[in-house]
XYZ file of C-alpha atoms in Angstrom:
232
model
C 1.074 -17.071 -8.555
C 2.998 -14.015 -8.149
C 1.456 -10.631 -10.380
C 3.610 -8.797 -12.308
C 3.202 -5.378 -14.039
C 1.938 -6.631 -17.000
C -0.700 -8.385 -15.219
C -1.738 -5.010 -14.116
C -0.968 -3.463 -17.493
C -3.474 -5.909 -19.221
C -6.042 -6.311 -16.043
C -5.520 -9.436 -15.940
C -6.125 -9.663 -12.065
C -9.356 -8.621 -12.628
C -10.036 -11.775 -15.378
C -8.311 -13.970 -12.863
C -11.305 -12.924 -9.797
C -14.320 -12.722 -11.897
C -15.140 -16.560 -10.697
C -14.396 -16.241 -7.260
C -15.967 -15.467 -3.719
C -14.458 -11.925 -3.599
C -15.710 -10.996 -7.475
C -18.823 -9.319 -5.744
C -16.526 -7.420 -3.958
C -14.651 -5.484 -6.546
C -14.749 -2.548 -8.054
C -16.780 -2.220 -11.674
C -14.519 -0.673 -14.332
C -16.204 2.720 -14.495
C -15.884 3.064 -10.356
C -12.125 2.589 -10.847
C -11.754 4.840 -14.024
C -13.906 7.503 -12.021
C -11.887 6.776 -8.561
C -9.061 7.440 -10.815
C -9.748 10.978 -13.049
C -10.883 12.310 -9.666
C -7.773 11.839 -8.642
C -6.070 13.243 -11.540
C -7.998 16.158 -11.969
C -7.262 17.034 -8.060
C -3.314 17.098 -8.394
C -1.699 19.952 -7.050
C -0.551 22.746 -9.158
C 3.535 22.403 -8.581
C 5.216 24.390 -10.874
C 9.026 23.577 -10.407
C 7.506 19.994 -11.038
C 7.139 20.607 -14.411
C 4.000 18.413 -14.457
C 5.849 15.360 -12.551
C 3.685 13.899 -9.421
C 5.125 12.399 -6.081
C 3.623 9.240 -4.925
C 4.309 7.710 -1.502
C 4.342 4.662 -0.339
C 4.437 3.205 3.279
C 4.401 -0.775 2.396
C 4.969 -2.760 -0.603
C 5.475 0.322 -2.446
C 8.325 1.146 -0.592
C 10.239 -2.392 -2.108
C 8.036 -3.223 -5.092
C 6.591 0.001 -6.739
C 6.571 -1.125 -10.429
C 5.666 2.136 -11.352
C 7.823 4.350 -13.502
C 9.894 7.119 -11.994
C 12.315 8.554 -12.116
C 13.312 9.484 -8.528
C 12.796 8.259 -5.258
C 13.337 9.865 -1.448
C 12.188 9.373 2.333
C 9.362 10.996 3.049
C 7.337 11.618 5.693
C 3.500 12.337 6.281
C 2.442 13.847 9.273
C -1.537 13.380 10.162
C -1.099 9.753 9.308
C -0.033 6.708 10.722
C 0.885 2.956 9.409
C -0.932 -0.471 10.732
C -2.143 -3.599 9.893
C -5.958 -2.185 9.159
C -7.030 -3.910 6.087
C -8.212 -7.800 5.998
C -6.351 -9.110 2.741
C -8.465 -11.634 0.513
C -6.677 -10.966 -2.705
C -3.108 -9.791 -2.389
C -2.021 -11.447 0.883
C -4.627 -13.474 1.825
C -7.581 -15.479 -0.255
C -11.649 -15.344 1.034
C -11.565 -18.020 3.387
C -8.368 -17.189 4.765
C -7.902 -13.288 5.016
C -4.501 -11.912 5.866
C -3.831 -8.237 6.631
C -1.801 -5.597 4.618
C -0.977 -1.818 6.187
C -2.981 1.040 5.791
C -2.901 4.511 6.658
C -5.148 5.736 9.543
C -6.116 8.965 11.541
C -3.159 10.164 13.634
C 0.261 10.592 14.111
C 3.043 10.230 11.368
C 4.540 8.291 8.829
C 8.015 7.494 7.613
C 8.069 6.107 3.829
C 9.324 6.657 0.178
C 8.574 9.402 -2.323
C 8.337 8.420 -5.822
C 8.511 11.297 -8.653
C 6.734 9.719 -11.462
C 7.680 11.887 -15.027
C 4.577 13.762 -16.146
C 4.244 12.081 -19.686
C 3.168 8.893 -17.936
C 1.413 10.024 -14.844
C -2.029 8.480 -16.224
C -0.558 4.936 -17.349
C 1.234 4.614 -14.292
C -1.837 5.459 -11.869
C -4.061 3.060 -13.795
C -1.450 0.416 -12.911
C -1.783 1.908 -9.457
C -5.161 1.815 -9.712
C -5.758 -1.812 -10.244
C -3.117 -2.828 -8.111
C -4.375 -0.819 -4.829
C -8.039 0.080 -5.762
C -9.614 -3.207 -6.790
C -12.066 -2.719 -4.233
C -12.063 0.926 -2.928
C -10.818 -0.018 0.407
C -8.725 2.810 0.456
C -9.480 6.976 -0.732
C -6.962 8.567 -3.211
C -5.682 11.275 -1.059
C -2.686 14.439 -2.127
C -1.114 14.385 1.453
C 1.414 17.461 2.583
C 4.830 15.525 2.856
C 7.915 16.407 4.104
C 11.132 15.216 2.358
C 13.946 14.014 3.496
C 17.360 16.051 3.195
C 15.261 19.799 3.870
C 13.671 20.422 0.883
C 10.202 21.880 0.911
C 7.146 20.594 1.919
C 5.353 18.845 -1.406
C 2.295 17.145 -2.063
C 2.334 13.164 -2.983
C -0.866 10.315 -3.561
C -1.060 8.212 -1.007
C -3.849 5.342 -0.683
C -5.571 6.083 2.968
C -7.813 3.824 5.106
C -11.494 3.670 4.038
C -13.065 2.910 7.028
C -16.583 2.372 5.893
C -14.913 -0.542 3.876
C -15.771 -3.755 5.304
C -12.311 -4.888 5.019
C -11.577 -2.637 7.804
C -9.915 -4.004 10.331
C -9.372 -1.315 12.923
C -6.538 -1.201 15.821
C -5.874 -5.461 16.325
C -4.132 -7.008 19.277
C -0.357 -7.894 18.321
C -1.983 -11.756 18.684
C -4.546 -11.193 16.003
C -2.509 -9.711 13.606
C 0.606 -12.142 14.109
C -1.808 -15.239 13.531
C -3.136 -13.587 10.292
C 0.236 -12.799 9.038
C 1.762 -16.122 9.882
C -0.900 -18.322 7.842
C -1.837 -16.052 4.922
C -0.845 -16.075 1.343
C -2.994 -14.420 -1.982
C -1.776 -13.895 -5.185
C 1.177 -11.519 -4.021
C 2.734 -14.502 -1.895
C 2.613 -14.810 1.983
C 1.423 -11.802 4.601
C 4.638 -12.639 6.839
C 6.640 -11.872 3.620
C 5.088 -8.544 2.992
C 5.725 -7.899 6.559
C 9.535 -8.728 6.389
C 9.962 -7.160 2.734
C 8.180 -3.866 4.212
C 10.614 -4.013 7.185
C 14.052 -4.745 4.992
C 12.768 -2.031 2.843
C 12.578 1.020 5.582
C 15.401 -0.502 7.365
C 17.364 -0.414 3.704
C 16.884 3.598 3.746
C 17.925 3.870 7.784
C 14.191 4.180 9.069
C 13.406 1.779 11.883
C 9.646 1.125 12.366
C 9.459 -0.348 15.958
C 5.571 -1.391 15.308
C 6.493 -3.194 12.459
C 9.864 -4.486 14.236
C 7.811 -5.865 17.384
C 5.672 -8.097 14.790
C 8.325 -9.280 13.010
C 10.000 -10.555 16.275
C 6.906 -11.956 17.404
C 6.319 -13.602 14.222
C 9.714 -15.693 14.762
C 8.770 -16.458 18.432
C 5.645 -18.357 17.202
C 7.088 -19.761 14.466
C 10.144 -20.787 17.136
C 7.454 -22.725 19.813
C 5.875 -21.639 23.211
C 9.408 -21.845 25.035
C 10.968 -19.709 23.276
C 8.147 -17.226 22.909
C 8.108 -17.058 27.046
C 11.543 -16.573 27.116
């Protein structure tokens, strides 16, 4: 079952967990309508944006934003850095069988994409957002300082950070741990290797090489290639 935007547009992910193992762990409707005017009301004050709002994304929103916009540019966050932190037991993984998806943690820097999203749609298109990346609050709503690609100034963008009180968080894993997860994993999104690959393709697409992401990718073919090759 892959979800689409009108899946999101008519909460029907929601419908689709209310009998399962991971129903006690979402979010009720008025935690994700509050989650989400908090972050509304705390959008910076841009003027030459005329309203407009950047959002960046560092994974699947990099290849797959189905959000509205009508712009899109490298970006990059400093403060911030992408990993495989978050257990996945919706998206890319199911209860029994959690995979992992990347969040952003403490430290360092980020490469991703900017996406200007027009101002008359800012609130439809976060509520998509909202119930695509906020089911269960494992990440905070966060207007992070980015710098854009080509020299222009420094602007402000959302970005979904680690929650690390969540107990989905994973923390810093061993390349083994999170190779295994990714390798046997699929939720309603389709496999975790896929999301790795489609993440890589995606930066590699706009010219940015992620070497973390690289290394996992190559280590994911070794396994799936046997012992002898993988100790070659």
């Amino acid at each position: 079952m892959a979800i689409t935007r009108q899946d999101l547009e008519a909460d029907r992910l929601r419908a689709s967990l209310d009998s399962t193992p991971v129903a006690s762990s979402l979010l009720s409707e008025e935690a994700l309508e509050r989650s989400l005017q908090a972050a509304l009301d705390a959008r910076p004050d841009t003027p030459e944006l005329h309203g407009d709002v950047w959002l960046f994304g560092y994974g699947s929103l990099i290849w797959n934003p189905m959000v509205v916009h009508t712009e899109r540019r490298l970006a990059t966050v400093h403060g911030y850095h992408r990993g495989f932190y978050l257990y996945s037991r919706i998206n890319r993984g199911t209860w029994d069988n959690p995979g992992l998806v990347l969040g952003l943690d403490r430290g360092g820097s980020c490469h991703g994409m900017v996406f200007r999203i027009p101002a008359h749609v800012v609130e439809a298109e976060f509520r998509v957002l909202w119930r695509r990346e906020m089911m269960t609050g494992a990440y905070h709503p966060r207007w992070l300082r980015v710098k854009l690609d080509g020299g222009a100034a420094p602007q402000h963008a959302l970005a979904f950070v680690m929650n690390r009180q969540h107990e989905a968080y994973a923390g810093r894993l061993p390349d083994d741990r999170v190779v295994a997860c990714l390798r046997r994993a699929c939720g309603l999104y389709g496999p975790a290797r896929e999301y790795l690959h489609q993440t890589l393709l995606g930066l590699a697409t706009h010219g940015v090489d992620d070497p973390y992401l690289g290394r996992l990718w190559r280590q994911v073919q070794q396994a799936d290639a046997g012992p002898s090759t993988a100790a070659a």
